[in-house]
mmCIF file with all atom_site columns, C-alpha atoms and ligand atoms in Angstrom:
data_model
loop_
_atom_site.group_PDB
_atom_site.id
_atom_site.type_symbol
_atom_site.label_atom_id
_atom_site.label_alt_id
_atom_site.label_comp_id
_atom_site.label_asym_id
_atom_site.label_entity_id
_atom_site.label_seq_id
_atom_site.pdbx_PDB_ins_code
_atom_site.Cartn_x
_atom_site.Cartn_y
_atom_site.Cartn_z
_atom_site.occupancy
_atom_site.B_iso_or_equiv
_atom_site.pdbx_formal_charge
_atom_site.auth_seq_id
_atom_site.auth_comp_id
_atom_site.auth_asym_id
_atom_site.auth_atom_id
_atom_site.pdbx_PDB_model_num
ATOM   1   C  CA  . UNK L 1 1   ? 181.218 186.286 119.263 1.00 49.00 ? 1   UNK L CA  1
ATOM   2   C  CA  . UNK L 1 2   ? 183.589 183.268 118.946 1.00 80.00 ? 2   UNK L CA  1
ATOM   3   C  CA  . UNK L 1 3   ? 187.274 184.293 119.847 1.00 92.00 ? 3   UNK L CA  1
ATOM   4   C  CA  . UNK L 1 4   ? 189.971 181.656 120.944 1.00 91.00 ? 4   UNK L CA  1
ATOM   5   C  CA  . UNK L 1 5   ? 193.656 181.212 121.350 1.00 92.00 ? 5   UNK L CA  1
ATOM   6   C  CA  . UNK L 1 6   ? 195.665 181.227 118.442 1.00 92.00 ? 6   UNK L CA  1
ATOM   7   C  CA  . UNK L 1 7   ? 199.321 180.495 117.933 1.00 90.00 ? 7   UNK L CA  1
ATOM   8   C  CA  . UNK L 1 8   ? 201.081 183.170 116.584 1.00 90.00 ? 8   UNK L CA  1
ATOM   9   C  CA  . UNK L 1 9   ? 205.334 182.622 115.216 1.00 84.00 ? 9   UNK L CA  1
ATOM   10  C  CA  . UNK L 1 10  ? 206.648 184.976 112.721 1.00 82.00 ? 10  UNK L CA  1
ATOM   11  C  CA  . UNK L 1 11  ? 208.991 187.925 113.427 1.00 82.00 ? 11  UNK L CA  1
ATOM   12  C  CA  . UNK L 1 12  ? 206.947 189.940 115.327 1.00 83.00 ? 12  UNK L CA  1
ATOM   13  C  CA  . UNK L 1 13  ? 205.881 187.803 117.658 1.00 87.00 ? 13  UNK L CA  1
ATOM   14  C  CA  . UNK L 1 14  ? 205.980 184.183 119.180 1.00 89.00 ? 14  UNK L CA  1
ATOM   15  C  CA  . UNK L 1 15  ? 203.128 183.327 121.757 1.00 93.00 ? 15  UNK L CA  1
ATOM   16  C  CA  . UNK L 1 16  ? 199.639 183.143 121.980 1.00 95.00 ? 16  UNK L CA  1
ATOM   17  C  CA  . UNK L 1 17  ? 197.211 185.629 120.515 1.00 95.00 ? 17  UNK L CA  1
ATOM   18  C  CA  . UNK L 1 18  ? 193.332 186.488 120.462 1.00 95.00 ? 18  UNK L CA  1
ATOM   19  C  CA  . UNK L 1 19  ? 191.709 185.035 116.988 1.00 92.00 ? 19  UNK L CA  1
ATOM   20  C  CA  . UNK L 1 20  ? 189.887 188.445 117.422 1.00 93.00 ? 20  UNK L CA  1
ATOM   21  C  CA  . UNK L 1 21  ? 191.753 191.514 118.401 1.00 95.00 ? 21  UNK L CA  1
ATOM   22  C  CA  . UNK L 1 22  ? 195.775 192.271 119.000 1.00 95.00 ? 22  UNK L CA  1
ATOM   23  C  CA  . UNK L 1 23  ? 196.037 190.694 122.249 1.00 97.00 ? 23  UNK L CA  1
ATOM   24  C  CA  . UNK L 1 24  ? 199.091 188.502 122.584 1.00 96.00 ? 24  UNK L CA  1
ATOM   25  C  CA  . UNK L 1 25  ? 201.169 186.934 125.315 1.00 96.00 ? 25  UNK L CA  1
ATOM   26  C  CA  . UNK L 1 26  ? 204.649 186.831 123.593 1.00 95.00 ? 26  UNK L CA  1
ATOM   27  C  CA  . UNK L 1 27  ? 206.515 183.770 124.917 1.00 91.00 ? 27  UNK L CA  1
ATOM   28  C  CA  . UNK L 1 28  ? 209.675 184.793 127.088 1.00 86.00 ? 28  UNK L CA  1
ATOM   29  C  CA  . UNK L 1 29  ? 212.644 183.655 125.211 1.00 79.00 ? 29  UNK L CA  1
ATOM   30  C  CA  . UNK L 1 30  ? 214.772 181.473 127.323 1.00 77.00 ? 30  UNK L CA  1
ATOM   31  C  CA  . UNK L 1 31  ? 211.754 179.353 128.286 1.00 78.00 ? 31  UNK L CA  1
ATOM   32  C  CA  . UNK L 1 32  ? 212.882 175.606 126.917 1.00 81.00 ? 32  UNK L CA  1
ATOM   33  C  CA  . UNK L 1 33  ? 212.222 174.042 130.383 1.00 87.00 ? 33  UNK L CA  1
ATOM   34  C  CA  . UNK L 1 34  ? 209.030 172.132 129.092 1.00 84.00 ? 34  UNK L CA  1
ATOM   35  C  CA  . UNK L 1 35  ? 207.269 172.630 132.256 1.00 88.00 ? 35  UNK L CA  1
ATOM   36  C  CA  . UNK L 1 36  ? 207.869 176.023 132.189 1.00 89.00 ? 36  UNK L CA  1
ATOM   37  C  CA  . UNK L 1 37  ? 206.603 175.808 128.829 1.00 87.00 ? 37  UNK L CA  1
ATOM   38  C  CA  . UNK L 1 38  ? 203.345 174.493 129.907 1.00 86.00 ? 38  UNK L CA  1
ATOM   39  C  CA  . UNK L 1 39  ? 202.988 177.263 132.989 1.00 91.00 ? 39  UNK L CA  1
ATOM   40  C  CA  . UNK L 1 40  ? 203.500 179.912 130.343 1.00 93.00 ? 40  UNK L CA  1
ATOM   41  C  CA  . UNK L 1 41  ? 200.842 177.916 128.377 1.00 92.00 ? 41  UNK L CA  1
ATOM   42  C  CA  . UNK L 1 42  ? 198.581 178.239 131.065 1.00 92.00 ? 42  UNK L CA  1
ATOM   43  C  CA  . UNK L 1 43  ? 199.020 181.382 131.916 1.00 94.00 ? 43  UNK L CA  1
ATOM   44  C  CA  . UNK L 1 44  ? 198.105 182.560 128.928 1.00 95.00 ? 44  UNK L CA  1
ATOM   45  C  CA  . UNK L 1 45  ? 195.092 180.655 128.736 1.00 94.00 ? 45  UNK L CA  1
ATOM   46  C  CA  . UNK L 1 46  ? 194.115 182.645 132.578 1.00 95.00 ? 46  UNK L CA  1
ATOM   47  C  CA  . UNK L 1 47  ? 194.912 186.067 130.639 1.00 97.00 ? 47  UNK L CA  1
ATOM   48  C  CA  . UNK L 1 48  ? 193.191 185.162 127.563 1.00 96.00 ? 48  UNK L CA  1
ATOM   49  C  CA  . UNK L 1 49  ? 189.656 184.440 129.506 1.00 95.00 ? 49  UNK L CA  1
ATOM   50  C  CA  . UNK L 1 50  ? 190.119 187.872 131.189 1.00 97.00 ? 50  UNK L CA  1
ATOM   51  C  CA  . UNK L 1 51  ? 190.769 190.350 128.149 1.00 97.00 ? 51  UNK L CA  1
ATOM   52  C  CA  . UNK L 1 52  ? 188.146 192.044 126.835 1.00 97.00 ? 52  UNK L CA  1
ATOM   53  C  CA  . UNK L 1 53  ? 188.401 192.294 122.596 1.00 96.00 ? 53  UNK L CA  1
ATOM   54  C  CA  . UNK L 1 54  ? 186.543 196.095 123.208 1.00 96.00 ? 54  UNK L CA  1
ATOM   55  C  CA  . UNK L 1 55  ? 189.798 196.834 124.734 1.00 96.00 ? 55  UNK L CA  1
ATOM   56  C  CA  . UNK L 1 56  ? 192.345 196.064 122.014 1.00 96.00 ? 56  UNK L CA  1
ATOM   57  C  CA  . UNK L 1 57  ? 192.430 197.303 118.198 1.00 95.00 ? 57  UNK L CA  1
ATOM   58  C  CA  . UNK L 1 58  ? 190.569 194.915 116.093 1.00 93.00 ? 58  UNK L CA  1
ATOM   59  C  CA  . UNK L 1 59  ? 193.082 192.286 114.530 1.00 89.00 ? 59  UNK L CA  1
ATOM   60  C  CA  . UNK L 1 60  ? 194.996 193.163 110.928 1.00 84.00 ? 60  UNK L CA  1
ATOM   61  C  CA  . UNK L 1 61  ? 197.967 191.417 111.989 1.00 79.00 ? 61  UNK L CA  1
ATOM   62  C  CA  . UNK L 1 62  ? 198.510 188.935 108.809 1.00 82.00 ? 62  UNK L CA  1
ATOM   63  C  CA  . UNK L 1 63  ? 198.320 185.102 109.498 1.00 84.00 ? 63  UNK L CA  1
ATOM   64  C  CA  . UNK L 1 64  ? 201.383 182.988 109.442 1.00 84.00 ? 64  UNK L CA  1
ATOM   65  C  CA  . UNK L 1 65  ? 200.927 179.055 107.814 1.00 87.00 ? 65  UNK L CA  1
ATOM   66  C  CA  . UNK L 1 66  ? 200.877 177.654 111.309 1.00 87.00 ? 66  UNK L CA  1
ATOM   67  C  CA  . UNK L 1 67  ? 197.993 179.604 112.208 1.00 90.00 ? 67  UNK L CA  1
ATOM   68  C  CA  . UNK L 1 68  ? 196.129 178.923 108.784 1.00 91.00 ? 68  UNK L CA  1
ATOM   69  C  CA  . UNK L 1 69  ? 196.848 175.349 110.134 1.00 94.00 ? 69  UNK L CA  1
ATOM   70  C  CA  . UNK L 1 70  ? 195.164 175.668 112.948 1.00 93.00 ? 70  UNK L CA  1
ATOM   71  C  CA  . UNK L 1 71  ? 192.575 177.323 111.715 1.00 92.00 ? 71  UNK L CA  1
ATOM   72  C  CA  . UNK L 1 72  ? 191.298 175.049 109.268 1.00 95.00 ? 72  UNK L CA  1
ATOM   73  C  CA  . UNK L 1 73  ? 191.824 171.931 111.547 1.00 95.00 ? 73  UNK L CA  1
ATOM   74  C  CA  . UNK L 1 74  ? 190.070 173.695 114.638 1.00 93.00 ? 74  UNK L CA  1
ATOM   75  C  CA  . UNK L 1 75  ? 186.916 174.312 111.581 1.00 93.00 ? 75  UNK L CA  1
ATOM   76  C  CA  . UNK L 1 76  ? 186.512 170.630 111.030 1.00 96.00 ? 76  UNK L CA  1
ATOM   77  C  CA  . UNK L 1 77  ? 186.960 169.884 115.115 1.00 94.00 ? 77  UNK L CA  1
ATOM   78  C  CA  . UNK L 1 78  ? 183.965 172.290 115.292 1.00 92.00 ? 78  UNK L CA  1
ATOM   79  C  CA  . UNK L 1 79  ? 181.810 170.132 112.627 1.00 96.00 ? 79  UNK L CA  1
ATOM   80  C  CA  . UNK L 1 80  ? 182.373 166.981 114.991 1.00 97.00 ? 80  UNK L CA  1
ATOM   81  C  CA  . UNK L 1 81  ? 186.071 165.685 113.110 1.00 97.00 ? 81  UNK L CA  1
ATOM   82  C  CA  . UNK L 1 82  ? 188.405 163.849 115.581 1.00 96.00 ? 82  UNK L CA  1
ATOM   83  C  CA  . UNK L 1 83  ? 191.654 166.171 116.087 1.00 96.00 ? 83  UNK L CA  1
ATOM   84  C  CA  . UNK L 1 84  ? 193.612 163.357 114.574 1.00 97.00 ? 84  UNK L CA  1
ATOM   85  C  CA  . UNK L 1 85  ? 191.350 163.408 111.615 1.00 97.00 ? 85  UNK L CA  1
ATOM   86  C  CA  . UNK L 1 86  ? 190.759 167.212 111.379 1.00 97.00 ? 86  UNK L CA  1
ATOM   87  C  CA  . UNK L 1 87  ? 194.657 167.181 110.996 1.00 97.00 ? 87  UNK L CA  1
ATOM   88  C  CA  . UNK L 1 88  ? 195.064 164.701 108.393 1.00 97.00 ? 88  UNK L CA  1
ATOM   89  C  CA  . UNK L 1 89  ? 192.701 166.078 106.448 1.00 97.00 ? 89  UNK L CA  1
ATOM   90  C  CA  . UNK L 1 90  ? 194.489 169.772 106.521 1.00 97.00 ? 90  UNK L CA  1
ATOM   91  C  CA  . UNK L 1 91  ? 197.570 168.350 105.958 1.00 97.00 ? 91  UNK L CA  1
ATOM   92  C  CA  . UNK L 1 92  ? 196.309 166.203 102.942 1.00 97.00 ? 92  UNK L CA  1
ATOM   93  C  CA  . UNK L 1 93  ? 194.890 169.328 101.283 1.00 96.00 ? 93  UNK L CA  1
ATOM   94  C  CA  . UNK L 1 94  ? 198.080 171.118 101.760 1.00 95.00 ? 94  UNK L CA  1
ATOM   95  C  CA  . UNK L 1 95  ? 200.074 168.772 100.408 1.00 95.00 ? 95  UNK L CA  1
ATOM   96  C  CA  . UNK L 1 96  ? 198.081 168.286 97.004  1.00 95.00 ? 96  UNK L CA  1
ATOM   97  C  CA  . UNK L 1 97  ? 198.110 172.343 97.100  1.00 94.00 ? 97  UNK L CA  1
ATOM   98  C  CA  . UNK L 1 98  ? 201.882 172.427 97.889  1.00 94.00 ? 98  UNK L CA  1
ATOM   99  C  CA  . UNK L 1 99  ? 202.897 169.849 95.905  1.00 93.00 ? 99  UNK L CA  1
ATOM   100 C  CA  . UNK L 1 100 ? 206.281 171.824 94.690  1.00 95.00 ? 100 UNK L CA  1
ATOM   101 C  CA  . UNK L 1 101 ? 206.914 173.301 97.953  1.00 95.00 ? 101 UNK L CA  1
ATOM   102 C  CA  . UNK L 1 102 ? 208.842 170.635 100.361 1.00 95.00 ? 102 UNK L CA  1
ATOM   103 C  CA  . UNK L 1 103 ? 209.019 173.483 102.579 1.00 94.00 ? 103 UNK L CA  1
ATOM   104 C  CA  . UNK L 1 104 ? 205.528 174.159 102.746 1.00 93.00 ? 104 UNK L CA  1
ATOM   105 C  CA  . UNK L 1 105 ? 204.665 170.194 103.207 1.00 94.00 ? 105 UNK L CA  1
ATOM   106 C  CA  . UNK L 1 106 ? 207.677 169.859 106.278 1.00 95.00 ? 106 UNK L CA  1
ATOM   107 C  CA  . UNK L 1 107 ? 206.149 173.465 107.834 1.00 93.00 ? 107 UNK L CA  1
ATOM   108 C  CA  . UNK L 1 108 ? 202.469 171.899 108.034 1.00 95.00 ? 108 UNK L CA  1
ATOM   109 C  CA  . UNK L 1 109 ? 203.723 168.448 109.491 1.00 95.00 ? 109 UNK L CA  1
ATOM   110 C  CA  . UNK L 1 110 ? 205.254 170.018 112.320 1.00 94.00 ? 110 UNK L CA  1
ATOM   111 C  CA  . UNK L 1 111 ? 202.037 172.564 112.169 1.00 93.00 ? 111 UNK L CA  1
ATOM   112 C  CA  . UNK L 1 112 ? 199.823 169.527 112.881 1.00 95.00 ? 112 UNK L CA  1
ATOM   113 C  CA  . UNK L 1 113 ? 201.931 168.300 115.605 1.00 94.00 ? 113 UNK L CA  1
ATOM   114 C  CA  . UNK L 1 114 ? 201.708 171.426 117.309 1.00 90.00 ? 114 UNK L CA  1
ATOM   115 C  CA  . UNK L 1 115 ? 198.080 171.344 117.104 1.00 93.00 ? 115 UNK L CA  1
ATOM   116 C  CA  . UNK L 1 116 ? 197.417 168.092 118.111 1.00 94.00 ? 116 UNK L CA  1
ATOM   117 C  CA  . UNK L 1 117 ? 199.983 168.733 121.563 1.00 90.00 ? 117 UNK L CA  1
ATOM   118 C  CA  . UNK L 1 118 ? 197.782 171.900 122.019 1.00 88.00 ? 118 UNK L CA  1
ATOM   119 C  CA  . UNK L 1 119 ? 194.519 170.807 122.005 1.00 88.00 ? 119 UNK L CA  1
ATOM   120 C  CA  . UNK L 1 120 ? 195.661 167.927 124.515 1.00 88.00 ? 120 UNK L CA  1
ATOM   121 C  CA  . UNK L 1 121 ? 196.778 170.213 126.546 1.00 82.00 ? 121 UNK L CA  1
ATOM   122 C  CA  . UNK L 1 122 ? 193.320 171.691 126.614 1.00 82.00 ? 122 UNK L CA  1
ATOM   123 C  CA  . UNK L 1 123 ? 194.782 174.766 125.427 1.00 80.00 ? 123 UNK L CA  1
ATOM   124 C  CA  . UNK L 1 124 ? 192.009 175.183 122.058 1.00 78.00 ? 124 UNK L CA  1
HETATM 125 ZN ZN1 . LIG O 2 .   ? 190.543 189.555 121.908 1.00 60.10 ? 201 LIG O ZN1 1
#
């Protein structure tokens, strides 16, 4: 069964979470120090490998844009896109779907950024 990381930011919860089941690692909230930033990152990705999804309710939780980003980019890295490309892509689609909705648009560039740090990071 395919599970990875996903990022998760809406008012329940800000870290990483299973694509699978309700495991999360909620970031702490002071953490700006960027490398403590990437030892949370990494720490996460330790716990992640170690859960098991049997262990943890099944996922209902409702997606949030930036992981709908992700999402759909990480689909076309899977059929051999370049990140770079995969993210382009998204965020032309979203942009002719969004047309009306600035917000939308500026949510999805900084979406794509996000993904593109992450992945080289090694993180999905
Ligand atoms: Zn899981």
């Amino acid at each position: 069964m395919g599970r990875w990381l996903t990022w998760v930011s809406d008012q329940h919860l800000q870290g990483w979470a299973c694509s699978q089941c309700e495991w999360n690692f909620p970031i702490p909230s002071l953490l700006t120090d960027p490398e403590a930033k990437s030892a949370y990152d990494r720490l996460a990705a330790g716990k992640f490998q170690g859960h098991d999804c049997a262990q943890h309710p099944a996922r209902t939780r409702t997606k949030s844009g930036t992981e709908l980003f992700a999402e759909r980019a990480r689909k076309l890295v899977m059929r051999g896109y370049k990140p770079k490309d995969a993210v382009d892509l998204v965020l032309q689609e979203i942009m002719l779907e969004h047309r009306s909705e600035p917000k939308v648009v500026e949510q999805a560039r900084a979406d794509a950024e996000d993904f593109l740090r992450r992945i080289r990071q090694g993180l999905i």
